[in-house]
Tab-separated table of C-alpha atoms in Angstrom:
chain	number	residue	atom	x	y	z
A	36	UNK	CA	24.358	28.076	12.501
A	37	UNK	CA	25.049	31.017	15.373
A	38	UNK	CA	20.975	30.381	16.304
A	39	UNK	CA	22.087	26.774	17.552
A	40	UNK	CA	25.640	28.175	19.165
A	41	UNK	CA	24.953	26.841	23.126
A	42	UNK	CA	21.127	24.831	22.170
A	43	UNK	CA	20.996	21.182	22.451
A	44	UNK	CA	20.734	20.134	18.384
A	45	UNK	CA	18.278	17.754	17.604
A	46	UNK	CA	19.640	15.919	14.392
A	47	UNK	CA	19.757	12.650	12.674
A	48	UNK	CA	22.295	10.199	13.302
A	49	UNK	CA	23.363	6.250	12.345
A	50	UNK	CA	23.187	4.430	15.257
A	51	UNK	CA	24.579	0.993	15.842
A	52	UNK	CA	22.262	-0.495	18.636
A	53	UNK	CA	23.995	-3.884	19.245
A	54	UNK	CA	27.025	-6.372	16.989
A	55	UNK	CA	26.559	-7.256	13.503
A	56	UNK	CA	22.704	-5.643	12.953
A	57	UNK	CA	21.898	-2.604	10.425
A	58	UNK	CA	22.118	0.627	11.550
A	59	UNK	CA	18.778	2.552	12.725
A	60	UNK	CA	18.295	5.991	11.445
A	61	UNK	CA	17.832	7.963	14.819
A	62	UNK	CA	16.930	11.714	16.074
A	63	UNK	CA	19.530	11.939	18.268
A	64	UNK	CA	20.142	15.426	20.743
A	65	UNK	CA	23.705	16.397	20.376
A	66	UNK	CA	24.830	18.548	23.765
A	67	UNK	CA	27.014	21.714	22.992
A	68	UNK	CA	30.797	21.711	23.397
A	69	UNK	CA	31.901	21.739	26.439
A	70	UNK	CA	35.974	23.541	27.827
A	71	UNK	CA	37.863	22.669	24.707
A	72	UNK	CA	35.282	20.767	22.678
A	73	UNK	CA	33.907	21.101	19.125
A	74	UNK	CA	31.118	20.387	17.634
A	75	UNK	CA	30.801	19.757	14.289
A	76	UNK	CA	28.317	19.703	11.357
A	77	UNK	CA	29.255	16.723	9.633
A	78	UNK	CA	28.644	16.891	5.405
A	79	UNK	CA	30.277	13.759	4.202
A	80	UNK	CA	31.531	10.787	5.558
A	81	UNK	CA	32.936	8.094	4.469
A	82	UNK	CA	33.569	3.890	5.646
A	83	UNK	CA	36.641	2.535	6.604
A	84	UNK	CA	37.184	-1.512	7.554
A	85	UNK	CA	37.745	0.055	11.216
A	86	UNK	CA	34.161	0.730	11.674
A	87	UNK	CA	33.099	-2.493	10.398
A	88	UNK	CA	35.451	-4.214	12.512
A	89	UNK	CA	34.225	-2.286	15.801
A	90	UNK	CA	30.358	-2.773	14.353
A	91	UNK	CA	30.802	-6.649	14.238
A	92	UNK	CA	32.587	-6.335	17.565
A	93	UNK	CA	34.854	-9.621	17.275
A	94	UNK	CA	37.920	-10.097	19.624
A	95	UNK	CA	37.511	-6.504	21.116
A	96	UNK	CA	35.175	-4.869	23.761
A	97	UNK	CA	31.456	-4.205	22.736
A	98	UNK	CA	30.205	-0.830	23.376
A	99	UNK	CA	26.596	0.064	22.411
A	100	UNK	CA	24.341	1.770	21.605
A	101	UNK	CA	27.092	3.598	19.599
A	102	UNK	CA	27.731	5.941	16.634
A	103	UNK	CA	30.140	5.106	14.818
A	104	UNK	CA	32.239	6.916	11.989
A	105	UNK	CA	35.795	8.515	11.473
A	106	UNK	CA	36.766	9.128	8.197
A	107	UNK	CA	34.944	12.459	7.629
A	108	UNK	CA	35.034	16.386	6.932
A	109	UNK	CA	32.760	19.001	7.923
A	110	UNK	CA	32.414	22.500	9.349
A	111	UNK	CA	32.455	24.270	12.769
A	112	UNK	CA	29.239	24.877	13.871
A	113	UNK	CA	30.418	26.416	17.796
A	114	UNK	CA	33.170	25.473	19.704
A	115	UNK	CA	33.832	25.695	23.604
A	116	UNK	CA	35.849	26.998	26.649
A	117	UNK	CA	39.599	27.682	25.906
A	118	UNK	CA	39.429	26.748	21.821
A	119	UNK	CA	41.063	29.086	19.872
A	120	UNK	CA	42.820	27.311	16.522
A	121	UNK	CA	39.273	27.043	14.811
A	122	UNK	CA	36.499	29.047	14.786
A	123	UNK	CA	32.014	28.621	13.247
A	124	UNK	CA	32.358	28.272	9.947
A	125	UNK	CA	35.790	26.425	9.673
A	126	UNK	CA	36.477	23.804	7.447
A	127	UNK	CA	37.656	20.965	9.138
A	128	UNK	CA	38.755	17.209	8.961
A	129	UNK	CA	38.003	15.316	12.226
A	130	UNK	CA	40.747	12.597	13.220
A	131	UNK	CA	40.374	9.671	15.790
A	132	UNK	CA	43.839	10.495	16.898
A	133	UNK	CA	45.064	13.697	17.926
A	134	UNK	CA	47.655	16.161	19.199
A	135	UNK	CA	47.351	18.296	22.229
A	136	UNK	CA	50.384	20.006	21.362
A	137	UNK	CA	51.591	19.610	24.982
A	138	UNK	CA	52.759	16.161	25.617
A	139	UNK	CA	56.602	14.798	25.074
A	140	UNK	CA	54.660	12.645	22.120
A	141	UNK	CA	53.344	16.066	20.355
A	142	UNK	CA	56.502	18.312	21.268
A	143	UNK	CA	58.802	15.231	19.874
A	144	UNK	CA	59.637	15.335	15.816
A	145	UNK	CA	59.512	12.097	16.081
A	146	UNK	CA	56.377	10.689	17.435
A	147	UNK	CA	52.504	11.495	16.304
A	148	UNK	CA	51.417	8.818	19.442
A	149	UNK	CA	49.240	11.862	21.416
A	150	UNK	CA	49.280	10.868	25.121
A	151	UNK	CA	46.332	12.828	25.604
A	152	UNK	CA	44.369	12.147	22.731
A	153	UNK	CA	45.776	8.622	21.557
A	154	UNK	CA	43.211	6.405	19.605
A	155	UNK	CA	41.102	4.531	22.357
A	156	UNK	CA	38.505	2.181	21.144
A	157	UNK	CA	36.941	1.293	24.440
A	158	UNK	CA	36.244	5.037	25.399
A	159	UNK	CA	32.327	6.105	24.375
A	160	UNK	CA	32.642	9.132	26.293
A	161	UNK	CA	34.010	12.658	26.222
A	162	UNK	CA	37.840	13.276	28.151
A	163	UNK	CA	36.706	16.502	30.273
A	164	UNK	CA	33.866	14.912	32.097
A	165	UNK	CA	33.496	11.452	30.994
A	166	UNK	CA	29.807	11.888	30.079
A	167	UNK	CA	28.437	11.345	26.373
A	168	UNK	CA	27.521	14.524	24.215
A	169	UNK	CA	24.798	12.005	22.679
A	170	UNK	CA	21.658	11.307	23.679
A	171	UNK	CA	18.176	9.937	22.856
A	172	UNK	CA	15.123	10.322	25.070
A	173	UNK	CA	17.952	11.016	28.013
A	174	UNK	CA	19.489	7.695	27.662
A	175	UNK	CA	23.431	8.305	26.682
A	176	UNK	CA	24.585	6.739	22.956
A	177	UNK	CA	28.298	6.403	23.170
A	178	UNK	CA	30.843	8.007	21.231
A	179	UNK	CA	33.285	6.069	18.725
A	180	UNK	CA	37.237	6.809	18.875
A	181	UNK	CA	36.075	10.618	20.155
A	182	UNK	CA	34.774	11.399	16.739
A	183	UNK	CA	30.936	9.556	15.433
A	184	UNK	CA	30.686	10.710	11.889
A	185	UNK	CA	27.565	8.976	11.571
A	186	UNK	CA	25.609	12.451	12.741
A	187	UNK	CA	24.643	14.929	11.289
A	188	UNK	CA	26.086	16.898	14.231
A	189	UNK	CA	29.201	15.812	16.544
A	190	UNK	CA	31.251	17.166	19.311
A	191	UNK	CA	35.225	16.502	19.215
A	192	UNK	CA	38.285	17.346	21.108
A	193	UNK	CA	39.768	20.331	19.811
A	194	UNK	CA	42.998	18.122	19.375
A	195	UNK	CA	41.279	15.924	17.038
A	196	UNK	CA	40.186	18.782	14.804
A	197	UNK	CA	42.730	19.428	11.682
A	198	UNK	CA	41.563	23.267	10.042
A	199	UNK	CA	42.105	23.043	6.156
A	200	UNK	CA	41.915	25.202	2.947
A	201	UNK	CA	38.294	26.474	2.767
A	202	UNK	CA	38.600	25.525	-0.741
A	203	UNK	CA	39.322	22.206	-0.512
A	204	UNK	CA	36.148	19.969	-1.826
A	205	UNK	CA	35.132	18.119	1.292
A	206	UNK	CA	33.809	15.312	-0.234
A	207	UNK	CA	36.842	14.852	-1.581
A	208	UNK	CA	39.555	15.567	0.846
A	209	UNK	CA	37.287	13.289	3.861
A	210	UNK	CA	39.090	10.143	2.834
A	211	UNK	CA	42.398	11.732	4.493
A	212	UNK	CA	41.547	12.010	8.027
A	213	UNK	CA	42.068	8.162	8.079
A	214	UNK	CA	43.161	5.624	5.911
A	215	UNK	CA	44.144	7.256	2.700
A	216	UNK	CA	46.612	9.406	5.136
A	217	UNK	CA	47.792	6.181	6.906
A	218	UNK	CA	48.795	4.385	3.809
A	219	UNK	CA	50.639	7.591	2.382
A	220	UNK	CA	52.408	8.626	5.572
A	221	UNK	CA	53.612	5.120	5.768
A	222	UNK	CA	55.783	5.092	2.587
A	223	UNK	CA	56.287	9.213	2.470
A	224	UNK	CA	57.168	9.743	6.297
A	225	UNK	CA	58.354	6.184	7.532
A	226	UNK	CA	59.476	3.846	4.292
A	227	UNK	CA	61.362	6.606	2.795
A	228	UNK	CA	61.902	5.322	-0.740
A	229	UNK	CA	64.474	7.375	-3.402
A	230	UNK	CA	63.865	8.121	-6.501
A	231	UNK	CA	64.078	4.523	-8.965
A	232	UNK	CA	64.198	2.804	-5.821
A	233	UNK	CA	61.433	-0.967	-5.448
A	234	UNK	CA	59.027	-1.154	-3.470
A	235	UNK	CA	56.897	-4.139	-2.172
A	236	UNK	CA	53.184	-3.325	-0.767
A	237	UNK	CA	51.486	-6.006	0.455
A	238	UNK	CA	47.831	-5.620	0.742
A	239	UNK	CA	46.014	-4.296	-1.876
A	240	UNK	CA	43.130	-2.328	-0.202
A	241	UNK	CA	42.578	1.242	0.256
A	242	UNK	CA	45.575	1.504	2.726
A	243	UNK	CA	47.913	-0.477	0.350
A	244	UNK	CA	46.813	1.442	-2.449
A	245	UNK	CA	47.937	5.290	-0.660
A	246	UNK	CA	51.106	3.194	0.039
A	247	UNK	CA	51.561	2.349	-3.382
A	248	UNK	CA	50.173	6.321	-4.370
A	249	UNK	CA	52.924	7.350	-1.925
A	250	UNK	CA	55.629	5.416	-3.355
A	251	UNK	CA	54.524	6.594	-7.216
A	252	UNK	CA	55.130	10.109	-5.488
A	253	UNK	CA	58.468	9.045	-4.334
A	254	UNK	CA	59.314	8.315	-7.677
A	255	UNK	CA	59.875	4.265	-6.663
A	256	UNK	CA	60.703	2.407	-10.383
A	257	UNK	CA	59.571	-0.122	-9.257
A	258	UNK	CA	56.063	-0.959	-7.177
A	259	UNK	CA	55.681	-4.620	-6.431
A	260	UNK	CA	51.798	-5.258	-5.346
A	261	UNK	CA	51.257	-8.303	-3.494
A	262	UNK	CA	47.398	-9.516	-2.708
A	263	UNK	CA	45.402	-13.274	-2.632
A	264	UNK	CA	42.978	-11.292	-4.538
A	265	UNK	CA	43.869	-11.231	-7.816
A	266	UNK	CA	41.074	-9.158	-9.051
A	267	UNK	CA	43.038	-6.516	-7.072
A	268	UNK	CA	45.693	-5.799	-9.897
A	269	UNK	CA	44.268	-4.238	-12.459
A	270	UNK	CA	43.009	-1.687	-10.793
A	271	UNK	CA	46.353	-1.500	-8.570
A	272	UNK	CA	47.729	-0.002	-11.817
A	273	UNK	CA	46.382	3.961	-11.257
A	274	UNK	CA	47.884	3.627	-8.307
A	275	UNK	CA	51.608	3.208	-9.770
A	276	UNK	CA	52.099	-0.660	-9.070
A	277	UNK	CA	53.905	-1.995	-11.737
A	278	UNK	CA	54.255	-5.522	-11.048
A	279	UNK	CA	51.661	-8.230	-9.096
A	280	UNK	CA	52.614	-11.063	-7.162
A	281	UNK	CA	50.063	-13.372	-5.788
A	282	UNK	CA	51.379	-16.042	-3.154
A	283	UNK	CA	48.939	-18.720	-4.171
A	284	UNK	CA	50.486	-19.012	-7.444
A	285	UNK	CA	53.989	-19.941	-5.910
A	286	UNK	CA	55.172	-23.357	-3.859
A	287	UNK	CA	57.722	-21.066	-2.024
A	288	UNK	CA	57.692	-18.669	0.745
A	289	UNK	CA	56.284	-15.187	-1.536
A	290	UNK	CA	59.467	-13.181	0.422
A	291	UNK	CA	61.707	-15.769	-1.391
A	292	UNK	CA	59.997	-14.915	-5.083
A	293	UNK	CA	60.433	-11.128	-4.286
A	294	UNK	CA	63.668	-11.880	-3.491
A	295	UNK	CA	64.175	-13.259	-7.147
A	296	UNK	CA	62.895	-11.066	-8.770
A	297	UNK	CA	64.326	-7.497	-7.012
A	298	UNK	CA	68.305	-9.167	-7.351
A	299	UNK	CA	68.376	-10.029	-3.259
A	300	UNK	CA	64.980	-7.737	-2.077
A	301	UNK	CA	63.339	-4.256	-2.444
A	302	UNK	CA	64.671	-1.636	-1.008
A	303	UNK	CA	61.639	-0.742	1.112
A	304	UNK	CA	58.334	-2.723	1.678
A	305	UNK	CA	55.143	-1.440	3.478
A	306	UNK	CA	52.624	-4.180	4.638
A	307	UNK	CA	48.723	-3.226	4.990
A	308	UNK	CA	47.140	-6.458	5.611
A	309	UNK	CA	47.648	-7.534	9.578
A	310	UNK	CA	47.954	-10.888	8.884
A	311	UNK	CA	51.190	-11.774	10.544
A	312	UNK	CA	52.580	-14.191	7.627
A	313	UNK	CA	52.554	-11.067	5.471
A	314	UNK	CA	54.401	-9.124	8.017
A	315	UNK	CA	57.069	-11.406	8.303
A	316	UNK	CA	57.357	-11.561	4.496
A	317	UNK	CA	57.255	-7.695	4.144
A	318	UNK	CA	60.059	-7.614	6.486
A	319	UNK	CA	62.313	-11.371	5.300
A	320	UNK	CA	61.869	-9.600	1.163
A	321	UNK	CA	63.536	-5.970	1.865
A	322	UNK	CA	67.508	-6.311	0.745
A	323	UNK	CA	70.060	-6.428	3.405
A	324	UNK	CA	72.664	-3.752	4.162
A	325	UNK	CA	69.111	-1.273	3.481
A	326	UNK	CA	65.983	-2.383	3.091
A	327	UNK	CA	63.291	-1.141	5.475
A	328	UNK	CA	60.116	-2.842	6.172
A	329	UNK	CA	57.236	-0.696	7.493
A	330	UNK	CA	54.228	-2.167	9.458
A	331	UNK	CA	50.879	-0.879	9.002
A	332	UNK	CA	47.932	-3.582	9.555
A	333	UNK	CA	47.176	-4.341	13.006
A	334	UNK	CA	47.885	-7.891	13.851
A	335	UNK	CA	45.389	-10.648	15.826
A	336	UNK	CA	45.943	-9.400	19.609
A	337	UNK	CA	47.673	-13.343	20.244
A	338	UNK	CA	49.460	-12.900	16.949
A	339	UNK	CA	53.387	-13.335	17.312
A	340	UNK	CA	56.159	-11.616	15.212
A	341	UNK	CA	58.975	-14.220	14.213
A	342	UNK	CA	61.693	-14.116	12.373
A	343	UNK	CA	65.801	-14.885	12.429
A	344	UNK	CA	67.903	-12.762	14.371
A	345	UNK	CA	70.415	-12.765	11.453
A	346	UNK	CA	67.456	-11.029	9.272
A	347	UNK	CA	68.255	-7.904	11.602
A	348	UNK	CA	71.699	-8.236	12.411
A	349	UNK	CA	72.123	-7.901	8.270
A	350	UNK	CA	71.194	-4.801	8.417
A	351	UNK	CA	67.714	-5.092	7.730
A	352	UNK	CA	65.317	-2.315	9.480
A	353	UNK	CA	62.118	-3.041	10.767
A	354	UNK	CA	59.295	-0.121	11.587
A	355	UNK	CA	56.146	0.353	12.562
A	356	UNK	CA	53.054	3.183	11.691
A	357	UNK	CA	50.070	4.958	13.609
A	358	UNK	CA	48.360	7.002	10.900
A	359	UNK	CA	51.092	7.217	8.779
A	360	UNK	CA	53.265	9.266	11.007
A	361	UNK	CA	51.011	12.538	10.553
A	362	UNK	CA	50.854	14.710	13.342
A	363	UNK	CA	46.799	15.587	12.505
A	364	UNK	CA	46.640	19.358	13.792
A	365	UNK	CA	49.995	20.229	12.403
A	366	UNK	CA	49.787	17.874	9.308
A	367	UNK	CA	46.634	16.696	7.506
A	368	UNK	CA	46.469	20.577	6.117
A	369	UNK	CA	49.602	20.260	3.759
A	370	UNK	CA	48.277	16.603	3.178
A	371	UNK	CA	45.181	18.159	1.783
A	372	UNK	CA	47.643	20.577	0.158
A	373	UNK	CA	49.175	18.062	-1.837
A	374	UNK	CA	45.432	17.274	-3.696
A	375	UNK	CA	44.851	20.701	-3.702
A	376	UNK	CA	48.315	20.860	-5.716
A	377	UNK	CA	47.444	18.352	-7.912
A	378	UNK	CA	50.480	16.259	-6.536
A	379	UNK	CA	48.305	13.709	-5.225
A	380	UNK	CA	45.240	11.954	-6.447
A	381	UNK	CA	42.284	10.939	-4.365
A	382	UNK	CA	39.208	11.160	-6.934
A	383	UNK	CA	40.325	7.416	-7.948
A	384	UNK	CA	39.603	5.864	-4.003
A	385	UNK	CA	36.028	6.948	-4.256
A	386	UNK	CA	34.505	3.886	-6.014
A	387	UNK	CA	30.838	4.413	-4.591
A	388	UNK	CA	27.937	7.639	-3.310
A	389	UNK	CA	25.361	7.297	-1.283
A	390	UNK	CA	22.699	9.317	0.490
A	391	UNK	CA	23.093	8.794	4.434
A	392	UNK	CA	19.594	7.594	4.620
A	393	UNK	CA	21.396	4.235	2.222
A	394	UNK	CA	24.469	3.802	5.237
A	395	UNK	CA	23.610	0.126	5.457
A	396	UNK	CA	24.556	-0.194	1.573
A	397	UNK	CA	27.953	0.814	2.310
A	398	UNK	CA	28.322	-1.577	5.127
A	399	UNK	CA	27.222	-4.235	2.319
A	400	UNK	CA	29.548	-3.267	-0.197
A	401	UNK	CA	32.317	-3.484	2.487
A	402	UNK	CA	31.693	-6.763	3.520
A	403	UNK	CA	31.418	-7.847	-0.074
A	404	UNK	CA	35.031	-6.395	-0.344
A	405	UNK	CA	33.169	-3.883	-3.392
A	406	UNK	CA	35.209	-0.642	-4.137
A	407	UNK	CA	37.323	1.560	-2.164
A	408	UNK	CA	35.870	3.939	-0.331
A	409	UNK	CA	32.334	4.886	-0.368
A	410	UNK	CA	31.634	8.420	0.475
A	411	UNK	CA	28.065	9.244	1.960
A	412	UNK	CA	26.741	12.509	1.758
A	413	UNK	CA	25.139	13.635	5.189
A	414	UNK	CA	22.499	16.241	3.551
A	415	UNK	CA	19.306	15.862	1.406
């Protein structure tokens, strides 16, 4: 790759042209990295509902053309002014969040919220010079939460660039720089179960599932999955959740059944759905004197949290997520430790493979609500 180091690539890339239509295969010219910049040859990728979401462009800010993709891993093809932490040839997870290291969010223990680099969905353009690293025939494509794993080749921030294990099998390991990590980080870093403590996850997708994977890791006895989707449970059982609720079958609120069943609540509950009803539940179903509810799903921008003041003052705790609490630089590298250890499990979130050229298929199985995660190989 050192005969491209400083060239303009020419590669191929998915590009969304406008809401809701398939992607178009495109040669797209990808601009070196400019003061600290990446750029990145991108080998698998994978889809997450986020892209979708931002593809069909409902309730937020269109912005195309665009290339979308975030979930990925890849390797360091050159990198620019003033970036030292990775180096060509690197193996590395991209994140759309990251941590510049400098800011009170990145120096705090407590925070992963990057006032630099924070997620920003509107943003199609680079931080240093607010110009796209994209282009096709001259005309700029824009950028997707500073990280477009639809290419072939991509340029990053340096903060949004987590260096792992050389040995770790990327198309493995790409589901963690977003929602497998988000899900985990949730119960590990935020929900906090003990050992033989219950657990409620609402929201049986790929998020809900790391949740539950996270509290199986904790060592929770008990993992209460609750879904509409009933075709959801049987497979929720590799993922350690040992019961199933489903609020259609009941005539009562579904916090008042969990309540039933757990003896007065669970001790923790994590809720991955973003339908406010179910956050209110994951929160009114924890025990009192205890139980902690942890939010994950992002709610309906007009959506409204209520709930009894008594609910709080009885010593219930409510929280809330951003990727699970993971500080990416600092963080994602023992994550990928942990399957690297054998102490966690992804091979059982990658339901589907396809060649990049097939993108669209994965964007059908999605919609179809088909599988996990689908992981699309970038090369030939």
């Amino acid at each position: 790759m050192s005969s491209t180091v400083g060239q303009i690539i020419r590669c191929k890339a998915a590009v969304a042209w406008e809401a809701g239509k398939p992607l178009v295969m495109e040669e797209v010219e990808v601009a070196p990295p400019q003061k600290m910049e990446v750029r990145l040859k991108i080998l698998y990728t994978s889809l997450c509902h986020t892209d979708v979401y931002f593809w069909e462009a409902k309730g937020q800010n269109p912005v195309f053309p665009r290339i979308l993709g975030h979930e990925a891993a890849g390797i360091v093809e050159s990198v620019g002014e003033g970036v030292t932490e990775v180096a060509p040839g690197g193996h590395v997870l991209p994140v759309f969040t990251g941590e510049c290291k400098d800011c009170a969010h990145c120096k705090s223990e407590e925070s992963n919220m990057c006032s630099l680099l924070r997620i920003n969905t509107d943003r199609g353009v680079m931080i240093q010079d607010g110009e796209s690293r994209f282009s096709i025939n001259g005309k700029p494509i824009y950028h997707f939460v500073g990280t477009s794993t639809f290419s072939e080749y991509t340029v990053v921030h340096v903060g949004c660039v987590a260096k792992i294990n050389p040995l770790a099998p990327l198309d493995k390991v790409c589901v963690l720089s977003c929602g497998i990590s988000t899900g985990l980080g949730a119960t590990l870093n935020v929900a906090k179960p003990t050992k033989g403590s219950s657990v409620a996850i609402f929201g049986l997708g790929a998020v809900g599932l790391a949740a539950a994977e996270g509290a199986r890791i904790a060592g929770a006895s008990r993992i209460i999955g609750v879904d509409l989707n009933a075709s959801r449970f049987e497979l929720a059982k590799k993922f350690g959740v040992t019961e199933f609720v489903n609020p259609k079958d009941y005539s009562k609120p579904v916090q008042e059944v969990i309540a039933e069943m757990t003896d007065g609540g669970v001790d923790r509950s994590v809720e991955c759905t973003g339908h406010i009803d179910a956050m209110i539940s994951a929160f009114e179903c924890v025990h009192d004197g205890w139980g902690v509810a942890v939010l994950v799903g992002v709610p309906h921008k007009e959506a409204v949290f209520k709930t009894h003041p008594m609910n709080l003052l009885n010593e219930r705790t409510l929280k809330g997520t951003f990727f699970g609490n993971y500080k990416p630089r600092s963080d994602l590298p023992c994550v990928v430790e942990k399957y690297m250890n054998k102490e966690l499990e992804l091979d059982k979130f990658i339901t589907h493979k396809l060649p990049f050229a097939e993108i669209n298929k994965a964007f059908d199985l999605m919609l179809k609500g088909e599988g996990l995660r689908c992981i699309i190989k970038m090369e030939d």
